CSV table of C-alpha atoms in Angstrom, one decimal:
chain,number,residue,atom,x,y,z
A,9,UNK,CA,0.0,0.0,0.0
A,10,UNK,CA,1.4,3.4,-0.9
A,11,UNK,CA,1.5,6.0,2.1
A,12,UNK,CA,-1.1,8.7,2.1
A,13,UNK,CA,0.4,12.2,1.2
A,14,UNK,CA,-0.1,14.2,3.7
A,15,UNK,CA,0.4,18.4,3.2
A,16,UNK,CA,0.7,20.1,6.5
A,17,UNK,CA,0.3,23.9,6.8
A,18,UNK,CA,1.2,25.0,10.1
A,19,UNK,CA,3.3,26.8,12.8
A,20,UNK,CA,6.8,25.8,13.8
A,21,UNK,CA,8.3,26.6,17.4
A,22,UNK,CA,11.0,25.7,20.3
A,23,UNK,CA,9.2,24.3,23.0
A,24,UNK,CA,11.2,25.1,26.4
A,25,UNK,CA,9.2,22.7,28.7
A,26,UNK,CA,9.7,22.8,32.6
A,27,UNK,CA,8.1,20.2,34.7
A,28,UNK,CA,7.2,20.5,38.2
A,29,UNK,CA,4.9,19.3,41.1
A,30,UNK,CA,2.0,21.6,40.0
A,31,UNK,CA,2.0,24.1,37.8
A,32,UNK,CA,2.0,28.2,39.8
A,33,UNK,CA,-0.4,30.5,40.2
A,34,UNK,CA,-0.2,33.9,39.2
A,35,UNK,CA,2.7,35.6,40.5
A,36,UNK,CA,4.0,32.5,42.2
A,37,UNK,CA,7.5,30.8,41.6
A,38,UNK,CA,7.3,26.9,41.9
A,39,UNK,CA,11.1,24.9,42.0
A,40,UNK,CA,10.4,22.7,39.1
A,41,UNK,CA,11.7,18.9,38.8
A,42,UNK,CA,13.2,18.8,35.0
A,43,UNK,CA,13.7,20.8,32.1
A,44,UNK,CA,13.6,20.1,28.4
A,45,UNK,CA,13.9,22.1,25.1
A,46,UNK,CA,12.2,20.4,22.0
A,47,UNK,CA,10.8,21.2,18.8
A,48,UNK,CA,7.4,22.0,18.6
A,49,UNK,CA,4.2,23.9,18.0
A,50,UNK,CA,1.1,22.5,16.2
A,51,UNK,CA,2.0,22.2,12.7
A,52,UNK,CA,5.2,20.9,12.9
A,53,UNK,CA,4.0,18.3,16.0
A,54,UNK,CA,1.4,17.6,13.4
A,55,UNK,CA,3.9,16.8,10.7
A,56,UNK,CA,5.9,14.6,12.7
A,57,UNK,CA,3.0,12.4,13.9
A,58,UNK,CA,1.7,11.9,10.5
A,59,UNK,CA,5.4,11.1,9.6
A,60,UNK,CA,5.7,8.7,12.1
A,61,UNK,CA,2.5,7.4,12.0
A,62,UNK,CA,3.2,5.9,8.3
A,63,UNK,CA,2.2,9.1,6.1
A,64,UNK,CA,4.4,11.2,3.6
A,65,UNK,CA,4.4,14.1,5.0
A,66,UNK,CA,5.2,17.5,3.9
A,67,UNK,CA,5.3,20.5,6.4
A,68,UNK,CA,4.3,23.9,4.7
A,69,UNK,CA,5.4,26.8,7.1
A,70,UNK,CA,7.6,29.3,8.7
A,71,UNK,CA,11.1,29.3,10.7
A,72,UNK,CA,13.0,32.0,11.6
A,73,UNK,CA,16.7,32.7,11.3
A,74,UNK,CA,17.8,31.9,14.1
A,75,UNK,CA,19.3,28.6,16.1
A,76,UNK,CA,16.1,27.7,17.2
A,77,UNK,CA,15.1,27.9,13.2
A,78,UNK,CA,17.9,25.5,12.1
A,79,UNK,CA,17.2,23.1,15.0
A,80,UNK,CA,13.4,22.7,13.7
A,81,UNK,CA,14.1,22.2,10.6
A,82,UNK,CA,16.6,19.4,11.3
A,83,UNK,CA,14.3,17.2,13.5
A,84,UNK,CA,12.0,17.9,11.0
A,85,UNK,CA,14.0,16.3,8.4
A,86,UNK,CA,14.8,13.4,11.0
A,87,UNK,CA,11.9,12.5,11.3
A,88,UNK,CA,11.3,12.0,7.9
A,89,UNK,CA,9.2,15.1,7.3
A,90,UNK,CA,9.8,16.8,3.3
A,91,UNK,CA,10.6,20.0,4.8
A,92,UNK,CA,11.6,21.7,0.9
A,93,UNK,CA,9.0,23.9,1.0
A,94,UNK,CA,9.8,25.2,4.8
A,95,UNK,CA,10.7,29.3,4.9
A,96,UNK,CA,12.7,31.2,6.5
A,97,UNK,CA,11.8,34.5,7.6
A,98,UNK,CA,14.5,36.8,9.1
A,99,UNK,CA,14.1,37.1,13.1
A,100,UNK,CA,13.0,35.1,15.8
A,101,UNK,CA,11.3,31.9,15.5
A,102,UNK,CA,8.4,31.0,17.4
A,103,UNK,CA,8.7,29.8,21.2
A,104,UNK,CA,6.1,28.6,23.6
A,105,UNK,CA,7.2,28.0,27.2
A,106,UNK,CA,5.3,25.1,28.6
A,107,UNK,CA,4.6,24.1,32.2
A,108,UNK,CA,3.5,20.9,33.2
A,109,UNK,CA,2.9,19.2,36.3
A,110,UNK,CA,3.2,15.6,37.6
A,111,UNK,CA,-0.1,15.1,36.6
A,112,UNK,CA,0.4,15.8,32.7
A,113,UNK,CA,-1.5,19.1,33.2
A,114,UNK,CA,-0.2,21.7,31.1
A,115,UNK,CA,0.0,25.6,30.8
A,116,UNK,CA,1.4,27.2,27.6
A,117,UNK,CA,2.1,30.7,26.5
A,118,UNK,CA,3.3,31.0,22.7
A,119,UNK,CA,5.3,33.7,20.9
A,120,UNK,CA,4.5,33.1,17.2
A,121,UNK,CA,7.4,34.4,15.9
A,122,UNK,CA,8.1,33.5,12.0
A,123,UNK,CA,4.7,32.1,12.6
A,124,UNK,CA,3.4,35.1,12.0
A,125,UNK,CA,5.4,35.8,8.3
A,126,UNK,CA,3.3,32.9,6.9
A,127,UNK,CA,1.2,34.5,4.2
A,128,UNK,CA,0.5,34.6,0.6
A,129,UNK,CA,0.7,30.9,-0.7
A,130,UNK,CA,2.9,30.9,-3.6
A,131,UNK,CA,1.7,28.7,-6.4
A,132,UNK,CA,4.1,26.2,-5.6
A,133,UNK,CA,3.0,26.0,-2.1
A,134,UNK,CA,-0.9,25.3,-3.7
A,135,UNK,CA,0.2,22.8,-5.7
A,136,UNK,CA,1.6,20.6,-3.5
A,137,UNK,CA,-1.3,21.2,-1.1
A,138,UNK,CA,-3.4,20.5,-3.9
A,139,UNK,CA,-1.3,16.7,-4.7
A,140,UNK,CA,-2.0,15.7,-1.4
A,141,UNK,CA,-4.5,13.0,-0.5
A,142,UNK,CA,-5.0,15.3,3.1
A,143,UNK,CA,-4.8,18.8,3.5
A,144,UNK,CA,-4.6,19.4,7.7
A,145,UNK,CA,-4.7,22.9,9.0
A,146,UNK,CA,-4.4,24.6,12.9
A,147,UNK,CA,-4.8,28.0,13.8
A,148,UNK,CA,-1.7,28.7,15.1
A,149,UNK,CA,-0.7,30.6,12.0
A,150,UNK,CA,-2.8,34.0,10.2
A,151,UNK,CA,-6.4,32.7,9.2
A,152,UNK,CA,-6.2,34.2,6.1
A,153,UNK,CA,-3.5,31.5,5.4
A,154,UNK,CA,-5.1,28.5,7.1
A,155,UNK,CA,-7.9,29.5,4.7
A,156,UNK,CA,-6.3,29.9,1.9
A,157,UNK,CA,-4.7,27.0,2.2
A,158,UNK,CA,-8.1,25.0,2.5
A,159,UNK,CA,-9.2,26.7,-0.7
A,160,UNK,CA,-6.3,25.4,-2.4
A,161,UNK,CA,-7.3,21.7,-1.4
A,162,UNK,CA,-10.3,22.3,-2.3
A,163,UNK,CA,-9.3,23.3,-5.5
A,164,UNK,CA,-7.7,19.7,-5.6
A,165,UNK,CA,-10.0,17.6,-4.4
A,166,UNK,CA,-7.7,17.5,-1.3
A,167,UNK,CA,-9.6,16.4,1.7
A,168,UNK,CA,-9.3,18.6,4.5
A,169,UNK,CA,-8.9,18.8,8.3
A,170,UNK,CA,-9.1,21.3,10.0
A,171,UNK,CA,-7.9,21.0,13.9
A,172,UNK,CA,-9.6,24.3,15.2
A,173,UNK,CA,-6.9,25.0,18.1
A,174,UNK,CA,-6.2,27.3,19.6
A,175,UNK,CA,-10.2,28.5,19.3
A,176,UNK,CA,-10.7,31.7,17.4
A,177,UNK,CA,-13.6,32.9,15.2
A,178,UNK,CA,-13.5,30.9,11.5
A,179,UNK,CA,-14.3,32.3,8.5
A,180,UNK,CA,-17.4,31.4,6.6
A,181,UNK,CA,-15.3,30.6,3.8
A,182,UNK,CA,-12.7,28.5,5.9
A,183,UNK,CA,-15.8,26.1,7.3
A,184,UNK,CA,-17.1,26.2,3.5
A,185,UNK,CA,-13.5,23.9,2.9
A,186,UNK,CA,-13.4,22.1,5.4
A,187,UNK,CA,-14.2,18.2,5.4
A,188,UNK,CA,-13.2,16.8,8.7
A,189,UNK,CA,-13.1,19.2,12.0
A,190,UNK,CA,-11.5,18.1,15.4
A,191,UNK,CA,-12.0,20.1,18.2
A,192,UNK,CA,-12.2,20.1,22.0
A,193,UNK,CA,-15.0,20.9,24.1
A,194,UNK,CA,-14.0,24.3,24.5
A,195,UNK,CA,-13.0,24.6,21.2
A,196,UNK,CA,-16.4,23.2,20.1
A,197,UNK,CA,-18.1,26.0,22.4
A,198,UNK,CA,-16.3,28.8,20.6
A,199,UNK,CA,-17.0,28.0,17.5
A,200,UNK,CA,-21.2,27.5,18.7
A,201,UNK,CA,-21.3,30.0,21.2
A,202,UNK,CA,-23.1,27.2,23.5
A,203,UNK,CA,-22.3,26.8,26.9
A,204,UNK,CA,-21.7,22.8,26.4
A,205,UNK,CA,-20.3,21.2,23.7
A,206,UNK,CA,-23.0,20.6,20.7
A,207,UNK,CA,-22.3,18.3,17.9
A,208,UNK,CA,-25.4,18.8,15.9
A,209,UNK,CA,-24.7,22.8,15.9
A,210,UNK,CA,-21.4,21.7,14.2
A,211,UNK,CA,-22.5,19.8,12.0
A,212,UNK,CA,-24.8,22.3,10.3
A,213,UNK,CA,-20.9,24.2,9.5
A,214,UNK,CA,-19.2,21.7,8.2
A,215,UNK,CA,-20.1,17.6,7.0
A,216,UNK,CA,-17.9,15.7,9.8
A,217,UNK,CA,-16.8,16.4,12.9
A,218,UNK,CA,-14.7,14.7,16.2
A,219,UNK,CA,-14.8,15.8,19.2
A,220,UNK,CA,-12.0,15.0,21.4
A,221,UNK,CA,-12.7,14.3,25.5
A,222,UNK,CA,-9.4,13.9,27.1
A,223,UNK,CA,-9.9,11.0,29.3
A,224,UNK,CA,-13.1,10.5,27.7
A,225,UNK,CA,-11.7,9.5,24.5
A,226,UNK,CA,-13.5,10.7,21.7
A,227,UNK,CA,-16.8,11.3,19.6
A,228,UNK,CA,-16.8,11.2,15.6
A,229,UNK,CA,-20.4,12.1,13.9
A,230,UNK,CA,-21.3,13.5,10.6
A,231,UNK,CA,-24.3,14.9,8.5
A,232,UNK,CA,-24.7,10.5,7.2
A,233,UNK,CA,-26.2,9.7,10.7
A,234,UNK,CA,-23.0,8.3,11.9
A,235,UNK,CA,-22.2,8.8,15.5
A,236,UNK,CA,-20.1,7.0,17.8
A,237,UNK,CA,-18.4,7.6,20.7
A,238,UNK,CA,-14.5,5.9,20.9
A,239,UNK,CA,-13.3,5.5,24.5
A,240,UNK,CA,-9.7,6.2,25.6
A,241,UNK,CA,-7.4,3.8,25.7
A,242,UNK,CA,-5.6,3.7,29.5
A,243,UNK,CA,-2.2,4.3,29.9
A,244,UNK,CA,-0.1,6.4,32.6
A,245,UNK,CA,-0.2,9.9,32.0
A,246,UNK,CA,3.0,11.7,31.9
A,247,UNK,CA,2.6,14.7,29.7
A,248,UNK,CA,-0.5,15.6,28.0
A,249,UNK,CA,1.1,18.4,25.6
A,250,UNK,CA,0.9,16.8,22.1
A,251,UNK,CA,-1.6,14.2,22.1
A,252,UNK,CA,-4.0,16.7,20.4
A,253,UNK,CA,-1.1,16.8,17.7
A,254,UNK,CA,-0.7,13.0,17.9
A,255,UNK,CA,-4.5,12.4,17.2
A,256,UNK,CA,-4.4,14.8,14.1
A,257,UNK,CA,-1.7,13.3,12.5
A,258,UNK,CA,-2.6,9.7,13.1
A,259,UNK,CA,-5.9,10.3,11.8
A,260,UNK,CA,-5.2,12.2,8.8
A,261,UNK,CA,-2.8,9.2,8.3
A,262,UNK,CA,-5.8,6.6,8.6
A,263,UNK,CA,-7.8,8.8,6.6
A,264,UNK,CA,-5.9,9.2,3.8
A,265,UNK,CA,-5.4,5.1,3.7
A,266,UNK,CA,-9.0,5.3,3.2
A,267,UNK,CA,-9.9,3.6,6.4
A,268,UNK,CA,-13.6,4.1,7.3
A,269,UNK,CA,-13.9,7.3,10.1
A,270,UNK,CA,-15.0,5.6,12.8
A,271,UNK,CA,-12.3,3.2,13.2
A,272,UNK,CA,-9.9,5.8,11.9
A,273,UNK,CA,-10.6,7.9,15.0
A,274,UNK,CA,-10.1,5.0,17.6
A,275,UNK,CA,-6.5,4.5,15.2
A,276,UNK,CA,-5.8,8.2,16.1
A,277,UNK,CA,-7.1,7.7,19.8
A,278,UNK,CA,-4.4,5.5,20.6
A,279,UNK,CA,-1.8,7.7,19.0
A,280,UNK,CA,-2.9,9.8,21.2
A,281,UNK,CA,-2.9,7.7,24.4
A,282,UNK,CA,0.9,6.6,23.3
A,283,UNK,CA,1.8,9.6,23.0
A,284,UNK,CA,1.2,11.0,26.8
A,285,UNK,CA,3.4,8.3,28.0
A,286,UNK,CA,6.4,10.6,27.6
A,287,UNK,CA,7.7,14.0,28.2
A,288,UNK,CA,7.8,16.6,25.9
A,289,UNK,CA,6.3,17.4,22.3
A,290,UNK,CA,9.1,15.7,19.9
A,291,UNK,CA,9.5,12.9,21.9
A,292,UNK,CA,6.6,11.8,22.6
A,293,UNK,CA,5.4,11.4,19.1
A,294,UNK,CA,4.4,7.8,18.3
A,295,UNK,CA,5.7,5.8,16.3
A,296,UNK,CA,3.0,3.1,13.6
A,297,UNK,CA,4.2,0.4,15.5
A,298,UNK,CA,4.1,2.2,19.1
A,299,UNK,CA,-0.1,3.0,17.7
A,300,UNK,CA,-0.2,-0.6,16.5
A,301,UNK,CA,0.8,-1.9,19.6
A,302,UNK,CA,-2.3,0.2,21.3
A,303,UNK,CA,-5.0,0.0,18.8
A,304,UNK,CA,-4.3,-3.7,18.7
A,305,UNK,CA,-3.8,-4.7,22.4
């Protein structure tokens, strides 16, 4: 079987991860336990789970010139993401500083740096998005980008997937594109203005829709009738920061191998589950076999 091609169009940081007993309140210092410094931010964790998770994967984004920049783009490459289309923009790269606890509860504050640079799609940049079997988005970069990258899948008949994190307002033009959206309940309320999370209100914007539950595990519906609720796989919880990123790029994995929904989220559920095994964003990253060994047990 050929791997799914899978365009990514994201942000790019250096995640500067300190772990401690809990995280502090405002205007608190806390002695934390560890420290780490790892590639990261949404896109680019997205890349490297779809990577690793068995997709060709090509990351479409933003670094800037500095160390930070050149140490992205290497674990990038490393972990087998096509980073040729990658730019750099001159100045700071982005940086979130992340706080976690022993509980796997995080805090994060991001600096978008180059992030921010990302706009205007070449036609080069479209083209590729439009080859790809999967076309997954955040919002962690300008929306006029995310969007018009989902136009240029669109264009393709490139499915799309929008993971709508962190929650903002979405266009009416970036819904009309999208295929497949993955939220959490908070993200969910944002977009309905609801005070709990409604999956009917979404699905009158866009055709399919997961919702992810934490511990829960998660719920995929869509406008067919289909709706079924996929329950988290247990494992010991470590660090909780990129199994959203885990989930996205395992499941636009299984989707792209044409797997039916439904059992392509509980493939991407236990992506997810392996991931929050370990500290830190890069790391923790699953491997096929590490969500084989999961889905399968």
């Amino acid at each position: 079987m050929m791997k799914p091609r899978v365009a990514v169009v994201g942000s790019a940081n250096m995640d500067l991860v300190g772990l401690a007993s809990r995280l502090p309140a405002p205007g608190e210092t806390v002695l934390g336990d560890d420290f780490v410094m790892t590639p990261g931010g949404k896109g680019a964790n997205q890349a490297i789970a779809a990577a690793r998770a068995g997709g060709d994967c090509t990351f479409l984004g933003a670094l800037g010139s500095d160390s930070f920049g050149v140490t992205i783009n290497a674990r990038l490459a490393a972990a087998g993401v096509d980073i040729s289309a990658v730019r750099t923009s001159y100045g700071s790269s982005g940086v979130a500083v992340i706080m976690v606890d022993r509980a796997g509860e995080n805090a994060i504050l991001v600096s978008p740096g180059a992030n921010r640079t990302f706009v205007n799609l070449s036609d080069a940049e479209k083209t590729l998005i439009a080859d790809a079997d999967v076309l997954v988005c955040q919002q962690e970069i300008p929306a006029a980008t995310v969007t018009e990258a989902a136009r240029a899948a669109q264009a393709g008949s490139t499915r799309v997937l929008l993971n709508a994190a962190p929650a903002r307002e979405l266009p009416p033009e970036l819904l009309a594109a999208v295929d497949l959206l993955v939220v959490n309940e908070g993200e969910a309320q944002a977009i309905t203005g609801g005070t709990d999370p409604d999956v009917d209100r979404l699905l009158e914007v866009v055709p399919r829709v997961v919702l992810t539950l934490g511990g829960a595990g998660a719920w995929y519906a869509d406008r067919d009738g289909t709706s079924v609720k996929v329950p988290a796989f247990p494992v010991e919880v470590v660090d909780t920061t990129a199994a959203g990123d885990a989930f996205c790029g395992a499941l636009a994995v299984a989707w792209g191998e044409d797997r039916d929904l439904a059992d392509a989220v509980r493939w991407a559920s236990a992506a997810g589950a392996a991931c929050v095994r370990k500290l830190g964003a890069y790391p923790s990253l699953p491997t096929r076999a590490d969500i084989e060994a999961l889905y399968n047990g």
